[in-house]
Short mmCIF file of C-alpha atoms in Angstrom, two decimals:
data_model
loop_
_atom_site.label_atom_id
_atom_site.label_comp_id
_atom_site.label_asym_id
_atom_site.label_seq_id
_atom_site.Cartn_x
_atom_site.Cartn_y
_atom_site.Cartn_z
CA MET A 260 -21.34 -26.90 25.29
CA THR A 261 -20.18 -30.03 23.48
CA TRP A 262 -19.58 -33.37 25.23
CA TRP A 263 -15.86 -32.86 24.62
CA GLN A 264 -15.85 -29.47 26.34
CA ASP A 265 -18.01 -30.78 29.16
CA GLN A 266 -15.58 -33.61 29.85
CA ARG A 267 -12.56 -31.30 29.80
CA LEU A 268 -14.08 -28.56 31.95
CA ALA A 269 -16.54 -30.22 34.30
CA ALA A 270 -15.18 -33.65 35.22
CA SER A 271 -12.99 -33.71 38.29
CA PRO A 272 -9.41 -35.06 38.09
CA PRO A 273 -10.07 -37.81 40.70
CA THR A 274 -12.96 -39.12 38.60
CA GLU A 275 -10.78 -39.21 35.50
CA ALA A 276 -7.92 -40.90 37.35
CA THR A 277 -10.27 -43.55 38.72
CA GLU A 278 -11.70 -44.24 35.27
CA ALA A 279 -8.21 -44.47 33.77
CA ASP A 280 -7.06 -46.87 36.49
CA ARG A 281 -9.92 -49.22 35.64
CA LEU A 282 -8.98 -49.47 31.98
CA VAL A 283 -7.30 -52.68 30.83
CA VAL A 284 -4.80 -52.24 28.00
CA PRO A 285 -4.31 -55.42 25.95
CA ARG A 286 -0.80 -56.58 25.14
CA ILE A 287 0.33 -55.60 21.66
CA SER A 288 3.08 -57.56 19.94
CA PHE A 289 4.76 -57.85 16.56
CA PRO A 290 6.25 -61.07 15.13
CA VAL A 291 9.66 -59.53 14.34
CA PRO A 292 12.25 -59.15 17.13
CA ALA A 293 13.48 -55.63 17.81
CA ARG A 294 17.15 -54.71 17.65
CA LEU A 295 19.00 -51.75 19.17
CA HIS A 296 21.59 -49.79 17.20
CA PRO A 297 25.07 -50.39 18.70
CA ALA A 298 25.65 -46.63 18.97
CA ALA A 299 22.43 -46.04 20.95
CA ASP A 300 24.10 -44.22 23.85
CA GLU A 301 26.10 -41.99 21.52
CA LEU A 302 22.98 -41.18 19.49
CA GLU A 303 21.13 -40.14 22.62
CA GLU A 304 23.93 -37.97 24.03
CA ARG A 305 24.58 -36.22 20.73
CA THR A 306 20.87 -35.61 20.22
CA LEU A 307 20.59 -34.00 23.65
CA ALA A 308 23.63 -31.85 22.88
CA TRP A 309 21.99 -30.75 19.59
CA LEU A 310 18.82 -29.78 21.47
CA ARG A 311 20.88 -27.71 23.89
CA ASP A 312 22.73 -26.02 21.03
CA PHE A 313 19.42 -24.85 19.58
CA ASP A 314 17.93 -23.86 22.96
CA ILE A 315 15.16 -26.43 22.61
CA ILE A 316 16.27 -27.78 25.96
CA ARG A 317 15.36 -24.71 27.96
CA SER A 318 15.95 -25.90 31.50
CA ASP A 319 17.21 -28.71 33.70
CA ALA A 320 13.60 -29.95 33.81
CA ASP A 321 13.50 -30.18 30.01
CA GLU A 322 16.66 -32.27 29.95
CA ALA A 323 15.46 -34.47 32.81
CA TYR A 324 12.22 -35.13 30.92
CA LEU A 325 14.03 -36.07 27.72
CA ARG A 326 16.51 -38.30 29.54
CA HIS A 327 13.72 -39.98 31.49
CA SER A 328 11.75 -40.73 28.35
CA THR A 329 14.90 -41.74 26.41
CA LEU A 330 13.53 -40.00 23.33
CA GLY A 331 17.07 -39.90 21.97
CA ARG A 332 17.00 -43.69 21.76
CA THR A 333 13.80 -43.89 19.72
CA TYR A 334 15.50 -44.23 16.38
CA ALA A 335 18.26 -46.38 17.83
CA TRP A 336 15.44 -48.90 18.20
CA MET A 337 13.62 -48.06 14.98
CA ILE A 338 16.74 -47.94 12.75
CA PRO A 339 19.01 -50.56 14.35
CA GLU A 340 21.61 -50.53 11.59
CA GLY A 341 23.14 -47.86 9.42
CA GLU A 342 25.97 -45.33 9.51
CA THR A 343 25.86 -43.55 12.87
CA GLU A 344 25.98 -40.03 11.39
CA ARG A 345 23.00 -40.78 9.18
CA VAL A 346 20.99 -42.45 11.93
CA LEU A 347 21.77 -39.38 14.07
CA VAL A 348 19.98 -37.10 11.60
CA ALA A 349 16.93 -39.39 11.69
CA THR A 350 17.04 -39.48 15.48
CA GLN A 351 17.21 -35.71 15.76
CA PHE A 352 14.36 -35.36 13.26
CA CYS A 353 12.29 -37.71 15.45
CA ILE A 354 13.02 -35.64 18.56
CA TRP A 355 12.21 -32.44 16.68
CA ALA A 356 8.86 -33.94 15.68
CA THR A 357 8.07 -34.83 19.30
CA VAL A 358 8.86 -31.33 20.56
CA GLN A 359 6.91 -29.87 17.65
CA ASP A 360 3.85 -31.93 18.63
CA ASP A 361 4.08 -31.09 22.33
CA ARG A 362 4.94 -27.39 22.17
CA TYR A 363 3.15 -26.30 19.02
CA THR A 364 0.57 -28.60 17.44
CA GLU A 365 -0.99 -29.73 20.71
CA GLU A 366 -0.37 -26.70 22.92
CA LEU A 367 -1.46 -24.11 20.35
CA GLY A 368 -4.27 -26.26 19.02
CA LEU A 369 -5.81 -27.01 22.41
CA GLY A 370 -5.25 -23.38 23.37
CA ARG A 371 -7.25 -22.36 20.30
CA LYS A 372 -4.34 -20.24 19.10
CA THR A 373 -4.91 -21.30 15.52
CA THR A 374 -3.37 -18.24 13.87
CA ALA A 375 -0.14 -18.72 15.83
CA LEU A 376 -0.07 -22.37 14.77
CA ALA A 377 -0.79 -21.42 11.15
CA SER A 378 2.11 -18.95 11.18
CA HIS A 379 4.44 -21.61 12.52
CA LEU A 380 3.33 -24.24 10.00
CA LEU A 381 3.80 -21.77 7.16
CA ALA A 382 7.32 -21.03 8.42
CA CYS A 383 8.08 -24.76 8.47
CA GLU A 384 6.83 -25.10 4.89
CA ARG A 385 9.13 -22.27 3.76
CA ILE A 386 12.10 -23.87 5.49
CA ALA A 387 11.47 -27.28 3.94
CA GLU A 388 11.16 -25.64 0.52
CA ASN A 389 14.45 -23.76 0.93
CA PRO A 390 16.54 -24.46 4.05
CA HIS A 391 19.29 -22.10 2.80
CA ALA A 392 17.25 -18.92 3.17
CA PRO A 393 17.74 -16.84 6.34
CA VAL A 394 15.51 -17.79 9.29
CA SER A 395 14.82 -15.57 12.29
CA GLY A 396 12.10 -17.55 14.02
CA PRO A 397 12.00 -19.44 17.33
CA PRO A 398 14.51 -22.23 18.15
CA ILE A 399 12.24 -25.00 16.85
CA GLU A 400 12.32 -23.41 13.37
CA LEU A 401 16.08 -22.84 13.43
CA ALA A 402 16.58 -26.49 14.36
CA TYR A 403 14.27 -27.52 11.51
CA ARG A 404 16.37 -25.51 9.06
CA ASP A 405 19.50 -27.27 10.32
CA LEU A 406 17.88 -30.69 9.81
CA PHE A 407 16.78 -30.00 6.26
CA ALA A 408 20.15 -28.50 5.30
CA ARG A 409 21.88 -31.65 6.55
CA ILE A 410 19.34 -33.96 4.92
CA GLU A 411 20.04 -32.33 1.56
CA GLN A 412 23.72 -33.27 1.99
CA ILE A 413 23.13 -37.00 2.51
CA ALA A 414 19.85 -37.84 0.73
CA THR A 415 19.10 -38.09 -2.98
CA PRO A 416 16.99 -35.33 -4.57
CA GLN A 417 14.03 -37.70 -4.79
CA GLN A 418 14.32 -38.55 -1.08
CA VAL A 419 14.50 -34.85 -0.16
CA LEU A 420 11.28 -34.26 -2.12
CA ARG A 421 9.59 -37.20 -0.36
CA ILE A 422 10.61 -35.94 3.07
CA ARG A 423 9.31 -32.48 2.15
CA LYS A 424 6.02 -34.05 1.02
CA GLY A 425 5.80 -35.97 4.31
CA MET A 426 6.10 -32.73 6.24
CA LEU A 427 3.35 -31.19 4.11
CA HIS A 428 1.17 -34.18 5.08
CA TYR A 429 1.93 -33.37 8.70
CA CYS A 430 1.06 -29.69 8.30
CA VAL A 431 -2.32 -30.51 6.73
CA GLY A 432 -3.12 -32.92 9.58
CA ALA A 433 -1.98 -30.47 12.25
CA ALA A 434 -4.11 -27.68 10.78
CA ALA A 435 -7.18 -29.95 10.62
CA ASP A 436 -6.61 -31.15 14.18
CA ALA A 437 -6.33 -27.55 15.44
CA ALA A 438 -9.50 -26.54 13.59
CA TYR A 439 -11.54 -29.18 15.42
CA ALA A 440 -9.92 -28.29 18.75
CA ALA A 441 -10.69 -24.60 18.23
CA ALA A 442 -14.33 -25.47 17.53
CA GLY A 443 -14.50 -27.67 20.63
CA MET A 444 -15.50 -30.64 18.47
CA VAL A 445 -14.40 -34.26 18.21
CA PRO A 446 -13.78 -35.06 14.52
CA PRO A 447 -15.89 -37.80 12.92
CA VAL A 448 -14.25 -41.22 13.13
CA ALA A 449 -13.19 -41.27 9.47
CA GLU A 450 -11.69 -37.80 9.70
CA TYR A 451 -9.94 -38.61 12.97
CA ARG A 452 -8.34 -41.61 11.27
CA ARG A 453 -7.09 -39.46 8.41
CA ILE A 454 -5.77 -36.76 10.75
CA ARG A 455 -3.98 -39.45 12.77
CA HIS A 456 -2.50 -40.86 9.59
CA LEU A 457 -1.21 -37.46 8.50
CA ILE A 458 0.29 -36.28 11.79
CA ALA A 459 2.10 -39.55 12.57
CA HIS A 460 5.36 -38.17 11.09
CA LEU A 461 5.94 -41.60 9.56
CA HIS A 462 5.67 -40.78 5.86
CA HIS A 463 9.02 -39.02 5.97
CA HIS A 464 10.55 -41.14 8.73
CA PHE A 465 10.35 -44.17 6.47
CA VAL A 466 12.36 -42.18 3.92
CA LEU A 467 14.90 -41.39 6.63
CA THR A 468 15.33 -45.14 7.13
CA GLU A 469 16.37 -45.42 3.48
CA VAL A 470 18.79 -42.51 3.88
CA ALA A 471 20.30 -43.98 7.05
CA GLN A 472 20.78 -47.40 5.47
CA GLY A 473 22.03 -46.19 2.11
CA PHE A 474 19.35 -47.33 -0.32
CA GLU A 475 16.51 -45.71 -2.25
CA MET A 476 13.11 -46.95 -3.38
CA PRO A 477 12.58 -46.23 -7.11
CA PRO A 478 9.51 -44.09 -7.90
CA ASP A 479 7.81 -46.88 -9.88
CA LEU A 480 7.95 -49.18 -6.86
CA LEU A 481 6.70 -46.45 -4.53
CA LEU A 482 3.62 -46.18 -6.75
CA ASP A 483 3.10 -49.95 -6.70
CA GLN A 484 -0.23 -50.60 -4.96
CA GLN A 485 1.12 -53.35 -2.73
CA ILE A 486 4.02 -51.14 -1.58
CA ARG A 487 1.58 -48.33 -0.86
CA ASP A 488 -0.70 -50.68 1.05
CA LEU A 489 2.21 -52.01 3.12
CA THR A 490 3.37 -48.48 3.94
CA ASP A 491 -0.14 -47.51 5.05
CA LEU A 492 -0.41 -50.63 7.19
CA ALA A 493 2.87 -49.76 8.93
CA ILE A 494 1.67 -46.22 9.66
CA GLN A 495 -1.69 -47.45 10.95
CA THR A 496 -0.09 -50.16 13.11
CA ILE A 497 2.28 -47.72 14.82
CA GLY A 498 -0.32 -44.95 15.15
CA LEU A 499 -3.06 -47.16 16.58
CA THR A 500 -0.58 -48.80 18.96
CA ASN A 501 0.03 -45.33 20.39
CA ASP A 502 -3.73 -44.80 20.60
CA VAL A 503 -4.27 -47.99 22.59
CA LEU A 504 -1.33 -47.57 24.97
CA GLY A 505 -1.88 -43.82 25.38
CA CYS A 506 -5.60 -44.01 26.06
CA PRO A 507 -5.42 -44.16 29.91
CA ARG A 508 -3.11 -41.14 29.94
CA ASP A 509 -5.48 -39.17 27.71
CA VAL A 510 -8.43 -40.10 29.94
CA ARG A 511 -6.50 -38.67 32.90
CA ARG A 512 -5.80 -35.52 30.90
CA ARG A 513 -9.44 -35.33 29.82
CA HIS A 514 -8.26 -34.99 26.24
CA ILE A 515 -9.83 -36.98 23.40
CA ALA A 516 -6.70 -37.71 21.38
CA ASN A 517 -7.01 -41.39 20.53
CA LEU A 518 -9.28 -43.68 18.54
CA PRO A 519 -10.80 -45.55 21.53
CA MET A 520 -12.14 -42.28 22.98
CA VAL A 521 -13.32 -41.07 19.56
CA LEU A 522 -15.22 -44.35 19.10
CA ALA A 523 -16.71 -44.00 22.57
CA HIS A 524 -17.83 -40.46 21.79
CA HIS A 525 -19.41 -41.14 18.41
CA ASP A 526 -20.52 -44.79 18.63
CA GLY A 527 -21.82 -44.93 22.18
CA CYS A 528 -19.47 -47.66 23.36
CA SER A 529 -17.39 -47.49 26.52
CA VAL A 530 -13.76 -46.36 26.41
CA GLN A 531 -12.76 -49.91 27.36
CA GLU A 532 -14.72 -51.27 24.42
CA GLY A 533 -13.01 -48.68 22.24
CA ILE A 534 -9.62 -49.90 23.46
CA ASP A 535 -10.52 -53.52 22.71
CA LEU A 536 -11.82 -52.65 19.25
CA THR A 537 -8.69 -50.65 18.42
CA ALA A 538 -6.37 -53.37 19.74
CA ALA A 539 -8.21 -55.92 17.58
CA GLU A 540 -7.69 -53.63 14.60
CA VAL A 541 -3.96 -53.46 15.33
CA ALA A 542 -3.88 -57.28 15.37
CA ARG A 543 -5.65 -57.43 12.00
CA HIS A 544 -3.27 -54.87 10.52
CA THR A 545 -0.32 -56.90 11.81
CA GLU A 546 -1.64 -60.08 10.17
CA SER A 547 -2.23 -58.21 6.90
CA PHE A 548 1.26 -56.69 7.07
CA VAL A 549 2.90 -60.09 7.53
CA LEU A 550 0.95 -61.62 4.64
CA LEU A 551 1.60 -58.71 2.28
CA SER A 552 5.30 -58.46 3.18
CA THR A 553 5.69 -62.18 2.46
CA ASN A 554 4.09 -61.72 -0.96
CA LEU A 555 6.32 -58.75 -1.75
CA ARG A 556 9.49 -60.63 -0.82
CA GLN A 557 8.55 -63.37 -3.23
CA ARG A 558 9.17 -60.94 -6.08
CA GLY A 559 12.89 -61.37 -5.45
CA ILE A 560 13.75 -57.66 -5.78
CA PRO A 561 16.52 -56.71 -3.30
CA VAL A 562 15.41 -53.09 -2.78
CA ILE A 563 11.89 -54.28 -1.86
CA ASP A 564 13.43 -56.61 0.71
CA GLN A 565 15.35 -53.66 2.19
CA TYR A 566 12.24 -51.49 2.30
CA VAL A 567 10.09 -54.20 3.89
CA ARG A 568 12.78 -54.89 6.46
CA GLY A 569 12.98 -51.18 7.26
CA LEU A 570 9.23 -51.03 7.94
CA GLU A 571 9.43 -54.13 10.11
CA GLU A 572 12.29 -52.67 12.13
CA GLN A 573 10.34 -49.44 12.70
CA ILE A 574 7.26 -51.26 13.99
CA ALA A 575 9.22 -53.66 16.18
CA GLY A 576 11.56 -50.92 17.41
CA HIS A 577 8.68 -48.62 18.25
CA LEU A 578 7.17 -51.30 20.49
CA ALA A 579 10.54 -52.02 22.11
CA TRP A 580 11.07 -48.33 22.84
CA LEU A 581 7.59 -48.04 24.38
CA HIS A 582 8.32 -51.01 26.63
CA GLU A 583 11.76 -49.63 27.54
CA THR A 584 10.43 -46.21 28.52
CA GLY A 585 6.95 -47.07 29.79
CA ARG A 586 6.14 -43.81 28.00
CA TYR A 587 2.39 -43.88 28.52
CA GLU A 588 2.50 -45.66 31.87
CA ILE A 589 4.43 -42.80 33.46
CA GLY A 590 2.44 -40.12 31.67
CA LEU A 591 5.21 -38.73 29.49
#
C-alpha cells in the first residue's frame, strides 16, 4: 500500500481535521485592485437558469450549493468589463468547467473509473471539433455542445481554435491525473506541476476574455516569448493560489490534490512547510509578472496592453471571488 492510499484509508477523520485546523495559510495578494462586472447579479441568475435548462442542476441541493459558492459570479470578477452576453458565455464556460472537474475528472479519477472518464473526454473532444454534430450523451456533454456552438458565433476562427486547443490541454491533464489516481500514486513534483498547469482551464479562459472584450491577440504576438512567459505566470499564480488556500480542505478530505501536500510527500517536509514554500513561490511569480507586464507595456502596442490588462483582471478577480465566497474555508 502506498503512503497516499494509507493516508486515505487508514487515517481517521478527527485526526485529519485536527491537522487541518493547525495549518496556517499565509495571506496572498495581488497589486492590482479587483473590479466586479456591473451585471454580476444578472450573470449569476442567467447562468443558474442555463444549468437548470440542461439538467446540470439536478436538485434543490445542487442549486443551493451553487448559490452559496456564487460560482455564477466568478467571471463577473475575472472579466469586469465587456458586453454582458459575451461575458455570460465565459461565465457559463467557467461553471461548466467546475462541474466537469467535480463530477467527472475528480469523481471518476478517484473512483478509478478510468475507462468511463476516457469515454467522456473523447466525447468532449468530438464536440469541440464539431459542435454541430448530433450529441446523445449526458447533460454535461449537451451543455458543452451548446457552449461551443455559441462560441463559434461570437469568436474569430483563430480564437475558436485556441479555445479548442485549451480544452485538449485539459483532457491530457485530466487523463494523466486519473492515471496516477488509478495507480494509487502521487505524481512526481515536476509532473504534478505540469498536470496542474494543464487542468487549470485557464489556457482557453484567457481567450474567452478576449472574446468578451472584443479584441484578439495576433498569432505572432502569441508566439512571442515574453507573452508566453506572462501567460504561464498568470496560470501558475492562479493555480498555486488555489493550492495554498485549498490545502486545509484537502487535508480534511485526505486527498493529495495540491502542491504543498505533494512536496510533503516527496521531499519529506511538513504540510505547513509545503504551504509556506508554495506561498513564497506565488509571491515570486507575482513579482515576475509585474516586472514582465511593465516591460511589455513599454512596447506601446495597444493589443498587448489589452491582453496584459485581461490577465491582471483574471488574477485579481480570482482572489476577490475567493475572498467573497470563502470557497476553501467552508469546504466547497
